[in-house]
XYZ file of N, CA and C in Angstrom:
684
model
N 110.374 65.426 -5.788
C 110.338 63.815 -5.980
C 109.508 63.763 -7.420
N 109.860 62.662 -8.318
C 109.040 62.396 -9.225
C 107.785 61.880 -8.940
N 106.400 62.214 -9.696
C 105.255 61.584 -9.467
C 105.178 60.368 -9.821
N 104.457 59.467 -8.937
C 104.162 57.949 -9.188
C 103.429 57.644 -10.020
N 103.525 56.815 -10.898
C 102.534 56.277 -11.983
C 101.229 55.781 -11.273
N 100.007 55.917 -11.893
C 98.865 55.496 -11.497
C 99.077 54.016 -11.959
N 98.285 53.136 -10.771
C 98.540 51.675 -10.871
C 97.082 50.898 -10.631
N 96.939 49.841 -11.011
C 95.570 48.841 -10.433
C 96.464 47.480 -10.363
N 95.613 46.652 -9.230
C 96.128 45.605 -8.855
C 95.015 44.383 -9.532
N 95.875 43.268 -9.875
C 94.486 41.961 -9.876
C 95.508 40.890 -9.088
N 94.638 40.354 -8.362
C 94.682 38.825 -7.648
C 94.166 37.823 -7.923
N 94.373 36.807 -8.386
C 93.831 35.577 -8.622
C 93.858 34.791 -7.525
N 92.733 34.480 -6.909
C 92.475 33.736 -5.606
C 91.553 32.550 -5.739
N 92.265 31.552 -5.727
C 91.433 30.002 -5.387
C 91.556 29.402 -4.315
N 90.161 29.343 -3.485
C 90.431 28.722 -2.106
C 91.539 29.247 -1.147
N 91.490 30.626 -1.270
C 92.838 31.648 -0.292
C 92.197 32.071 1.064
N 90.959 31.398 1.469
C 90.314 31.953 2.537
C 91.598 32.164 3.730
N 92.513 31.335 3.993
C 93.373 31.313 4.931
C 94.469 32.245 5.023
N 94.617 32.647 3.797
C 95.547 33.850 3.693
C 95.199 35.293 3.171
N 93.877 35.192 2.263
C 93.512 36.275 1.369
C 93.419 37.809 2.287
N 93.001 37.474 3.563
C 92.779 38.650 4.530
C 94.307 39.440 4.905
N 95.321 38.743 4.928
C 96.404 39.095 5.106
C 96.931 39.995 4.221
N 96.513 39.375 2.898
C 97.114 40.109 1.663
C 96.157 41.467 1.559
N 94.930 41.593 1.887
C 93.811 42.296 1.992
C 94.624 43.522 2.625
N 94.693 43.369 3.884
C 95.115 44.073 5.086
C 96.194 44.786 4.629
N 97.313 44.215 4.025
C 98.456 44.862 3.477
C 98.300 45.820 2.510
N 97.723 45.520 1.669
C 97.262 46.211 0.550
C 96.446 47.631 1.134
N 95.576 47.498 1.862
C 94.928 48.904 2.344
C 95.653 49.671 2.912
N 96.618 49.080 3.801
C 97.767 49.899 4.364
C 98.917 50.431 3.496
N 98.783 50.512 2.238
C 99.828 50.988 1.095
C 99.919 52.371 1.526
N 101.138 53.381 1.352
C 100.753 54.878 0.984
C 100.565 55.106 -0.241
N 100.885 54.017 -1.175
C 100.292 54.381 -2.573
C 99.336 53.262 -3.118
N 97.845 53.818 -3.045
C 96.955 52.977 -3.285
C 96.399 52.884 -4.897
N 95.929 51.873 -5.004
C 95.767 51.661 -6.526
C 94.475 52.193 -6.845
N 94.134 52.648 -8.141
C 92.863 53.123 -8.648
C 91.788 52.029 -8.418
N 92.227 50.657 -8.744
C 91.125 49.406 -8.669
C 92.074 48.313 -8.294
N 91.348 47.516 -7.656
C 91.982 46.266 -7.035
C 90.865 45.228 -7.492
N 90.980 44.347 -8.564
C 90.395 43.361 -8.872
C 90.565 42.151 -8.351
N 90.246 41.554 -7.195
C 90.393 40.252 -6.858
C 89.483 39.146 -7.631
N 89.982 38.269 -8.239
C 89.196 36.988 -9.124
C 89.315 35.851 -8.387
N 88.113 35.651 -7.860
C 87.925 34.150 -7.200
C 87.607 33.181 -8.401
N 88.549 32.385 -8.289
C 88.903 31.372 -9.600
C 88.072 30.083 -9.399
N 86.933 30.174 -9.266
C 86.002 29.093 -8.915
C 86.185 28.621 -7.287
N 86.410 29.504 -6.444
C 86.707 29.203 -4.891
C 85.447 28.170 -4.323
N 85.600 27.582 -3.555
C 84.515 26.744 -2.869
C 84.935 27.255 -1.266
N 85.648 27.769 -0.808
C 85.782 28.257 0.637
C 85.425 29.417 0.969
N 85.793 30.454 1.874
C 85.288 31.341 2.192
C 85.931 32.755 1.768
N 86.796 32.424 0.846
C 87.241 33.643 -0.056
C 86.319 34.620 -0.554
N 85.177 34.375 -1.094
C 84.287 35.438 -1.853
C 83.834 36.293 -0.543
N 83.839 35.533 0.373
C 82.558 36.361 1.746
C 83.816 37.534 2.345
N 85.321 36.936 2.343
C 86.194 37.529 2.791
C 86.504 38.913 2.113
N 86.469 38.740 0.835
C 86.932 39.997 -0.099
C 85.444 40.843 -0.182
N 84.356 40.313 -0.069
C 83.159 41.094 -0.188
C 82.970 42.077 0.791
N 83.626 41.530 2.173
C 83.334 42.094 3.618
C 84.585 43.296 3.453
N 85.591 43.325 2.584
C 86.357 44.608 2.472
C 86.015 45.352 1.347
N 85.556 44.686 0.188
C 84.852 45.653 -0.811
C 84.007 46.439 -0.364
N 83.033 46.297 0.708
C 81.953 47.177 1.231
C 82.575 48.445 2.008
N 83.674 48.204 2.463
C 84.390 49.531 2.848
C 85.287 50.055 2.054
N 85.706 49.372 1.026
C 86.718 50.166 0.368
C 86.044 49.896 -1.143
N 85.795 51.317 -2.107
C 84.959 50.893 -3.057
C 85.968 50.631 -4.097
N 87.343 50.696 -3.862
C 88.327 50.430 -5.225
C 88.717 49.055 -4.994
N 88.031 48.238 -4.074
C 88.332 46.643 -4.160
C 87.016 46.134 -4.845
N 87.362 45.330 -5.835
C 85.964 44.181 -6.566
C 86.197 43.380 -6.846
N 85.234 42.248 -6.323
C 85.420 40.970 -6.355
C 84.754 40.558 -7.892
N 85.755 39.575 -8.714
C 85.165 38.823 -10.053
C 85.442 37.580 -9.831
N 84.137 37.076 -10.296
C 84.007 35.617 -10.009
C 84.206 34.667 -11.327
N 84.959 33.665 -11.234
C 85.179 33.028 -12.538
C 84.520 31.769 -12.157
N 84.138 31.116 -13.339
C 83.175 29.994 -13.048
C 84.072 28.670 -12.469
N 83.160 27.595 -11.690
C 84.152 26.953 -10.813
C 84.488 25.571 -11.713
N 85.822 25.227 -11.621
C 86.457 24.191 -12.453
C 87.103 23.291 -11.194
N 87.161 22.075 -11.551
C 87.539 20.935 -10.909
C 89.162 21.094 -10.247
N 90.023 21.501 -11.272
C 91.605 21.702 -10.826
C 92.007 22.803 -10.595
N 92.921 22.833 -9.976
C 93.604 24.010 -9.362
C 94.754 23.882 -10.258
N 95.248 25.035 -11.259
C 96.317 24.962 -11.982
C 96.690 26.433 -12.479
N 98.068 26.696 -13.395
C 98.622 28.028 -13.276
C 97.857 28.421 -14.488
N 97.130 27.510 -15.374
C 96.698 28.181 -16.693
C 95.327 28.765 -16.282
N 94.973 28.158 -15.165
C 93.602 29.113 -14.557
C 94.014 30.242 -14.207
N 95.050 30.926 -13.272
C 95.596 31.767 -12.925
C 95.669 32.957 -14.123
N 96.430 32.511 -15.190
C 96.552 33.337 -16.111
C 95.366 33.926 -16.815
N 94.218 32.967 -16.896
C 93.010 33.385 -17.528
C 92.458 34.236 -16.589
N 92.535 34.132 -15.172
C 91.681 34.864 -14.121
C 92.569 36.297 -14.288
N 93.561 36.508 -14.462
C 94.332 37.757 -14.791
C 93.929 38.400 -15.722
N 93.784 37.599 -16.798
C 93.544 38.463 -18.337
C 91.916 38.794 -18.013
N 91.271 38.304 -17.532
C 89.859 38.458 -17.614
C 89.710 39.709 -16.850
N 90.353 39.911 -15.701
C 90.247 41.011 -14.973
C 90.824 42.246 -15.491
N 92.173 41.998 -16.317
C 92.604 42.940 -17.150
C 91.623 43.481 -18.181
N 91.018 42.642 -18.683
C 89.984 43.015 -19.873
C 88.883 44.041 -19.190
N 88.407 43.734 -17.940
C 87.603 44.586 -17.491
C 87.871 45.945 -17.051
N 89.465 46.216 -16.777
C 89.930 47.421 -16.420
C 90.335 48.291 -17.807
N 90.521 47.962 -18.853
C 90.822 48.710 -20.235
C 90.520 49.849 -20.375
N 89.267 50.405 -20.170
C 88.743 51.590 -20.050
C 89.229 52.431 -19.095
N 89.898 52.156 -18.053
C 90.301 52.861 -16.976
C 91.474 53.532 -17.495
N 92.019 54.645 -17.164
C 93.405 55.384 -17.377
C 94.310 54.964 -16.293
N 95.560 54.287 -16.713
C 96.471 53.838 -15.681
C 97.576 53.602 -16.276
N 98.782 53.730 -15.716
C 99.972 53.284 -16.392
C 100.596 51.941 -15.830
N 100.437 51.263 -15.044
C 100.930 50.062 -14.386
C 99.892 49.490 -14.036
N 100.156 48.026 -14.196
C 99.428 46.882 -13.641
C 99.971 46.191 -12.872
N 99.661 45.590 -11.420
C 100.680 44.644 -10.917
C 99.698 43.372 -10.278
N 100.448 42.456 -10.764
C 100.042 41.053 -10.113
C 100.161 40.828 -8.817
N 99.290 40.342 -7.890
C 99.584 39.933 -6.677
C 98.905 38.964 -6.261
N 99.874 37.562 -5.763
C 99.043 36.295 -5.283
C 98.092 36.748 -4.083
N 97.434 36.016 -3.897
C 96.296 35.840 -2.883
C 97.048 35.172 -1.447
N 98.341 35.069 -1.421
C 98.954 34.420 -0.285
C 100.173 35.504 0.016
N 99.950 36.624 -0.331
C 101.195 37.367 -0.392
C 100.794 38.449 0.654
N 101.919 39.239 1.332
C 101.777 40.370 2.145
C 102.715 41.267 2.017
N 102.640 42.638 1.844
C 103.628 43.666 1.737
C 103.656 44.706 2.685
N 104.882 45.053 2.622
C 104.948 46.073 3.909
C 104.180 47.545 2.863
N 103.945 48.569 3.821
C 103.134 49.735 3.552
C 103.890 50.307 2.369
N 104.804 50.484 2.334
C 105.728 51.115 1.262
C 106.208 50.395 -0.367
N 105.688 49.127 0.002
C 106.134 48.158 -0.960
C 105.656 48.769 -2.469
N 104.577 49.098 -2.934
C 103.920 49.621 -4.102
C 104.679 51.024 -4.672
N 104.817 51.777 -3.622
C 105.610 52.990 -3.795
C 106.988 52.869 -4.154
N 107.685 51.914 -3.589
C 109.018 51.684 -3.868
C 109.312 51.110 -5.219
N 108.346 50.021 -5.795
C 108.681 49.627 -7.111
C 107.974 50.774 -8.081
N 106.911 51.584 -7.653
C 106.507 52.559 -8.890
C 107.598 53.298 -8.807
N 108.393 53.582 -7.831
C 109.436 54.883 -8.138
C 110.547 54.386 -9.268
N 110.710 53.024 -8.882
C 111.698 52.263 -9.853
C 111.426 52.365 -11.284
N 109.922 52.375 -11.607
C 109.237 52.456 -13.091
C 109.377 53.676 -13.422
N 109.218 54.812 -12.483
C 109.420 56.107 -13.000
C 110.546 56.796 -13.119
N 111.692 56.035 -12.583
C 113.082 56.440 -12.622
C 113.742 56.222 -14.033
N 113.161 54.884 -14.417
C 113.939 54.230 -15.823
C 112.611 53.925 -16.952
N 112.674 54.688 -17.748
C 111.543 54.159 -18.735
C 111.475 52.746 -19.458
N 112.785 52.388 -19.288
C 112.758 51.065 -20.018
C 112.620 49.997 -19.435
N 112.389 49.901 -17.890
C 111.739 49.099 -17.305
C 110.359 48.547 -17.500
N 110.326 47.363 -17.808
C 108.855 46.913 -18.222
C 108.337 45.883 -16.741
N 109.096 45.405 -16.582
C 108.697 44.542 -15.260
C 109.526 44.404 -14.170
N 108.942 44.759 -12.933
C 109.813 44.992 -11.484
C 108.967 44.014 -10.648
N 109.556 43.913 -9.328
C 109.235 42.885 -8.044
C 110.341 43.032 -7.318
N 109.941 42.438 -6.005
C 111.118 42.295 -5.042
C 111.075 40.724 -4.739
N 111.890 40.108 -3.802
C 112.062 38.785 -3.578
C 111.215 38.510 -2.860
N 110.494 37.318 -3.019
C 109.643 36.903 -1.617
C 110.486 35.970 -0.885
N 109.856 36.182 0.425
C 110.445 35.537 1.694
C 109.286 34.364 2.154
N 109.752 33.296 2.530
C 109.139 32.365 2.837
C 109.023 32.514 4.446
N 107.684 31.752 5.064
C 107.566 31.917 6.348
C 108.839 31.335 6.824
N 109.804 30.523 6.346
C 111.106 30.182 7.290
C 112.067 31.244 7.069
N 111.775 32.089 6.531
C 112.953 33.302 6.459
C 113.713 33.140 5.245
N 113.685 31.996 4.346
C 114.254 31.718 3.281
C 114.226 32.428 2.024
N 114.797 33.006 1.370
C 114.474 33.479 -0.127
C 115.672 33.301 -0.877
N 115.487 33.929 -2.432
C 116.538 33.549 -3.273
C 117.804 33.922 -2.714
N 118.795 33.547 -3.130
C 120.273 33.917 -2.969
C 120.814 34.617 -4.282
N 120.516 36.036 -4.546
C 120.885 36.506 -5.833
C 122.266 36.619 -6.187
N 123.240 35.800 -5.286
C 124.401 35.534 -5.569
C 124.332 34.574 -7.135
N 123.206 33.733 -6.821
C 123.139 32.628 -7.869
C 121.784 32.730 -8.589
N 120.797 33.458 -8.318
C 119.644 33.546 -8.861
C 119.744 34.665 -9.734
N 119.519 34.840 -10.903
C 119.100 36.052 -11.789
C 118.481 37.425 -11.439
N 119.032 38.370 -11.498
C 118.246 39.616 -10.905
C 117.375 40.142 -11.964
N 117.282 39.419 -13.019
C 116.445 39.914 -14.022
C 115.332 39.245 -13.770
N 115.218 38.072 -13.274
C 113.721 37.239 -13.277
C 113.051 38.141 -11.968
N 111.731 38.167 -12.102
C 110.857 39.009 -11.579
C 109.900 37.753 -10.986
N 109.816 37.476 -9.840
C 108.901 36.325 -9.052
C 107.376 36.449 -9.365
N 106.659 35.722 -9.749
C 105.216 35.850 -9.966
C 104.447 35.817 -8.492
N 104.814 36.024 -7.582
C 104.338 36.428 -6.095
C 103.833 37.805 -6.241
N 104.690 38.707 -6.830
C 104.216 40.060 -6.953
C 104.764 40.640 -8.346
N 104.483 40.572 -9.609
C 104.893 41.192 -10.640
C 104.319 42.734 -11.065
N 104.993 43.721 -11.113
C 104.444 44.941 -11.438
C 104.847 45.093 -12.760
N 104.170 45.196 -13.675
C 104.318 45.555 -15.232
C 103.941 47.316 -15.523
N 104.458 47.639 -16.709
C 104.297 48.972 -17.296
C 103.210 48.549 -17.992
N 102.132 49.255 -18.227
C 100.883 48.842 -19.004
C 101.209 48.505 -20.366
N 102.221 49.458 -21.155
C 102.738 49.260 -22.458
C 103.085 47.792 -22.587
N 103.821 47.361 -21.505
C 104.767 46.130 -21.486
C 103.819 45.091 -21.584
N 102.961 45.204 -20.511
C 101.659 44.020 -20.161
C 100.873 43.944 -21.586
N 100.609 44.735 -22.157
C 99.825 44.538 -23.481
C 100.752 44.087 -24.706
N 101.833 44.296 -24.624
C 102.749 44.102 -25.943
C 103.092 42.455 -25.633
N 103.071 41.899 -24.317
C 103.112 40.430 -24.270
C 101.848 39.733 -24.365
N 100.804 40.657 -24.533
C 99.229 40.061 -24.586
C 99.071 39.300 -22.939
N 99.274 39.996 -22.193
C 98.914 39.378 -20.914
C 99.703 38.025 -20.454
N 99.090 37.209 -19.533
C 99.878 36.106 -19.088
C 99.377 35.063 -20.321
N 100.633 33.999 -20.398
C 100.095 32.657 -21.130
C 99.455 31.652 -20.457
N 98.541 31.078 -20.487
C 97.937 29.925 -19.774
C 98.707 28.693 -19.892
N 99.700 28.632 -19.259
C 100.394 27.435 -19.054
C 99.917 26.376 -17.772
N 99.318 25.274 -18.030
C 98.922 24.555 -16.873
C 99.945 24.150 -15.703
N 100.921 23.827 -16.369
C 101.863 23.383 -15.404
C 103.117 24.314 -14.529
N 102.688 25.601 -15.041
C 103.349 26.574 -14.163
C 104.283 27.171 -14.885
N 104.965 28.104 -14.392
C 105.784 29.169 -15.212
C 105.366 30.410 -16.156
N 104.035 30.404 -15.570
C 103.355 31.489 -16.200
C 104.392 33.043 -15.921
N 104.653 33.110 -14.743
C 105.401 34.239 -14.406
C 106.766 34.456 -15.317
N 107.492 33.176 -15.198
C 108.661 33.211 -16.230
C 108.551 33.353 -17.692
N 107.475 32.880 -18.182
C 107.290 33.255 -19.477
C 106.812 34.594 -19.601
N 106.240 35.254 -18.723
C 105.760 36.680 -18.926
C 107.238 37.667 -18.737
N 107.988 37.407 -17.954
C 109.470 37.877 -18.187
C 110.123 37.712 -19.110
N 110.379 36.683 -19.644
C 111.295 36.144 -20.873
C 110.367 37.017 -22.141
N 109.125 36.918 -22.261
C 108.457 37.618 -23.331
C 108.726 39.110 -23.114
N 108.854 39.590 -21.815
C 108.933 41.181 -21.983
C 110.624 41.583 -22.510
N 111.283 40.711 -22.212
C 112.815 40.863 -22.569
C 112.832 40.769 -23.977
N 112.205 39.929 -24.267
C 112.226 39.433 -25.997
C 111.642 40.796 -26.582
N 110.816 41.521 -25.922
C 110.037 42.664 -26.497
C 110.929 43.745 -26.325
N 112.115 43.708 -25.804
C 113.093 44.961 -25.395
C 112.764 45.723 -24.334
N 112.231 45.161 -23.207
C 111.951 45.761 -21.944
C 113.009 45.177 -20.796
N 113.721 46.176 -20.230
C 114.422 45.632 -18.894
C 113.524 45.123 -18.114
N 113.917 43.938 -17.252
C 113.252 43.300 -16.052
C 114.098 43.248 -15.093
N 113.593 43.463 -13.888
C 114.607 43.789 -12.540
C 113.679 43.290 -11.310
N 114.437 42.551 -10.401
C 114.113 42.345 -9.090
C 114.842 43.476 -8.065
N 114.258 44.304 -7.297
C 114.893 44.995 -6.569
C 114.998 44.248 -5.297
N 115.879 44.392 -4.443
C 116.476 43.567 -3.345
C 116.043 44.422 -2.039
N 115.682 45.908 -2.499
C 115.729 46.666 -1.224
C 114.433 46.256 0.061
N 113.784 45.664 -0.586
C 112.478 44.923 0.539
C 112.039 43.786 -0.097
N 111.269 42.999 0.652
C 110.646 41.714 0.234
C 109.156 41.773 0.600
N 108.538 40.885 -0.175
C 107.184 40.538 0.126
C 107.109 38.948 0.798
N 106.117 38.871 1.539
C 105.987 37.644 2.570
C 105.125 36.727 1.611
N 105.926 35.316 1.679
C 104.843 34.527 1.046
C 104.223 33.298 2.274
N 103.023 33.855 2.474
C 102.625 32.642 3.697
C 102.364 31.258 3.529
N 102.447 30.701 2.215
C 102.362 29.326 1.811
C 103.918 28.798 1.007
N 104.059 27.921 1.560
C 105.570 27.148 0.962
C 105.112 26.988 -0.471
N 106.116 27.319 -1.118
C 106.132 27.584 -2.658
C 105.537 25.898 -3.225
N 104.295 26.062 -4.071
C 103.995 24.934 -4.840
C 103.123 24.100 -3.931
N 102.810 24.253 -2.679
C 102.379 23.260 -1.619
C 100.878 23.430 -1.560
N 100.243 24.316 -2.449
C 98.497 24.393 -2.392
C 97.916 22.930 -2.504
N 98.619 22.203 -3.645
C 97.948 20.934 -3.580
C 98.814 20.070 -3.555
N 99.761 19.958 -3.266
C 100.985 18.812 -3.004
C 101.835 18.936 -1.592
N 102.310 17.642 -1.471
C 103.371 18.162 -0.144
C 104.574 18.761 -0.598
N 105.461 18.758 0.326
C 106.930 19.352 -0.044
C 107.771 18.505 -1.121
N 107.709 17.479 -0.950
C 108.503 16.575 -1.945
C 108.006 16.737 -3.090
N 106.623 16.669 -3.232
C 105.927 16.512 -4.589
C 106.203 17.811 -5.281
N 106.013 19.116 -4.562
C 106.084 20.344 -4.842
C 107.583 20.689 -5.434
N 108.400 20.198 -5.183
C 110.041 20.425 -5.500
C 110.164 19.479 -6.864
N 109.525 18.258 -6.676
C 109.592 17.578 -7.909
C 109.025 18.329 -9.344
N 107.854 18.809 -8.717
C 107.237 19.663 -10.201
C 107.700 20.997 -10.482
N 108.541 21.629 -9.539
C 109.131 22.641 -9.668
C 110.388 22.325 -10.879
N 110.976 21.371 -10.405
C 111.972 20.640 -11.171
C 111.728 20.425 -12.589
N 110.521 19.977 -12.784
C 109.908 19.420 -14.136
C 109.686 20.779 -14.952
N 109.140 21.904 -14.048
C 109.058 23.213 -14.677
C 110.273 23.733 -15.231
N 110.923 23.718 -14.508
C 112.348 24.459 -14.800
C 113.124 23.879 -16.004
N 112.798 22.127 -16.009
C 113.541 21.646 -17.173
C 112.860 22.046 -18.279
N 111.346 22.237 -18.280
C 110.652 22.520 -19.553
C 110.837 23.825 -19.842
N 111.050 24.830 -19.139
C 111.446 26.200 -19.609
C 112.902 26.432 -19.813
N 113.687 25.409 -19.499
C 115.053 25.522 -20.200
C 115.892 25.972 -18.855
N 115.579 26.012 -17.435
C 116.294 26.325 -16.712
C 117.162 25.427 -15.891
N 118.080 25.363 -15.115
C 118.991 24.118 -14.638
C 119.091 24.360 -13.186
């Protein structure tokens, strides 16, 4: 079996006290553990920081980074948080960087599964798995592009992440979409592998809005980015 690449994880978490512990427990249980996991508290005002500190005390590879407080929750903030965490990791030797949302949990072999895909194909720049909502719903890949990788958990080859200059701070959303498109523009292959899924504990887009408003905002974002 080919040796798995070394990796780090970054999580941008803003007021994720309801779900962040599920995320942490799933990462701690991984068969392939990261060299470092930076959890960025993006101006959280709930118990997110306390939960992360509790686990960081037991697992020295978990690190809490605190961003300045701000009034709004938006995707541009997520991009700034991830990029700030990445800057703090630049001097560490690793080959892969994973962005994992703070309301996602994964099965114990999730990262080893994706790392093996990167090891098998040097042309792959970004990989991931489908996310499944609490209702059991996920994308139907007869209609959704297998080349798109959801922002719930995007795993980048380090060279790819640096070539696209990290995440683009788009306040209205589509940060993950822009990263995948940028990677393909640089000549990298991007791929969602459907052999397993990650669990999304909060309905998409409902962190600040109800379901109808969330779908409307998703439509605006897709139109802006040229989707249909």
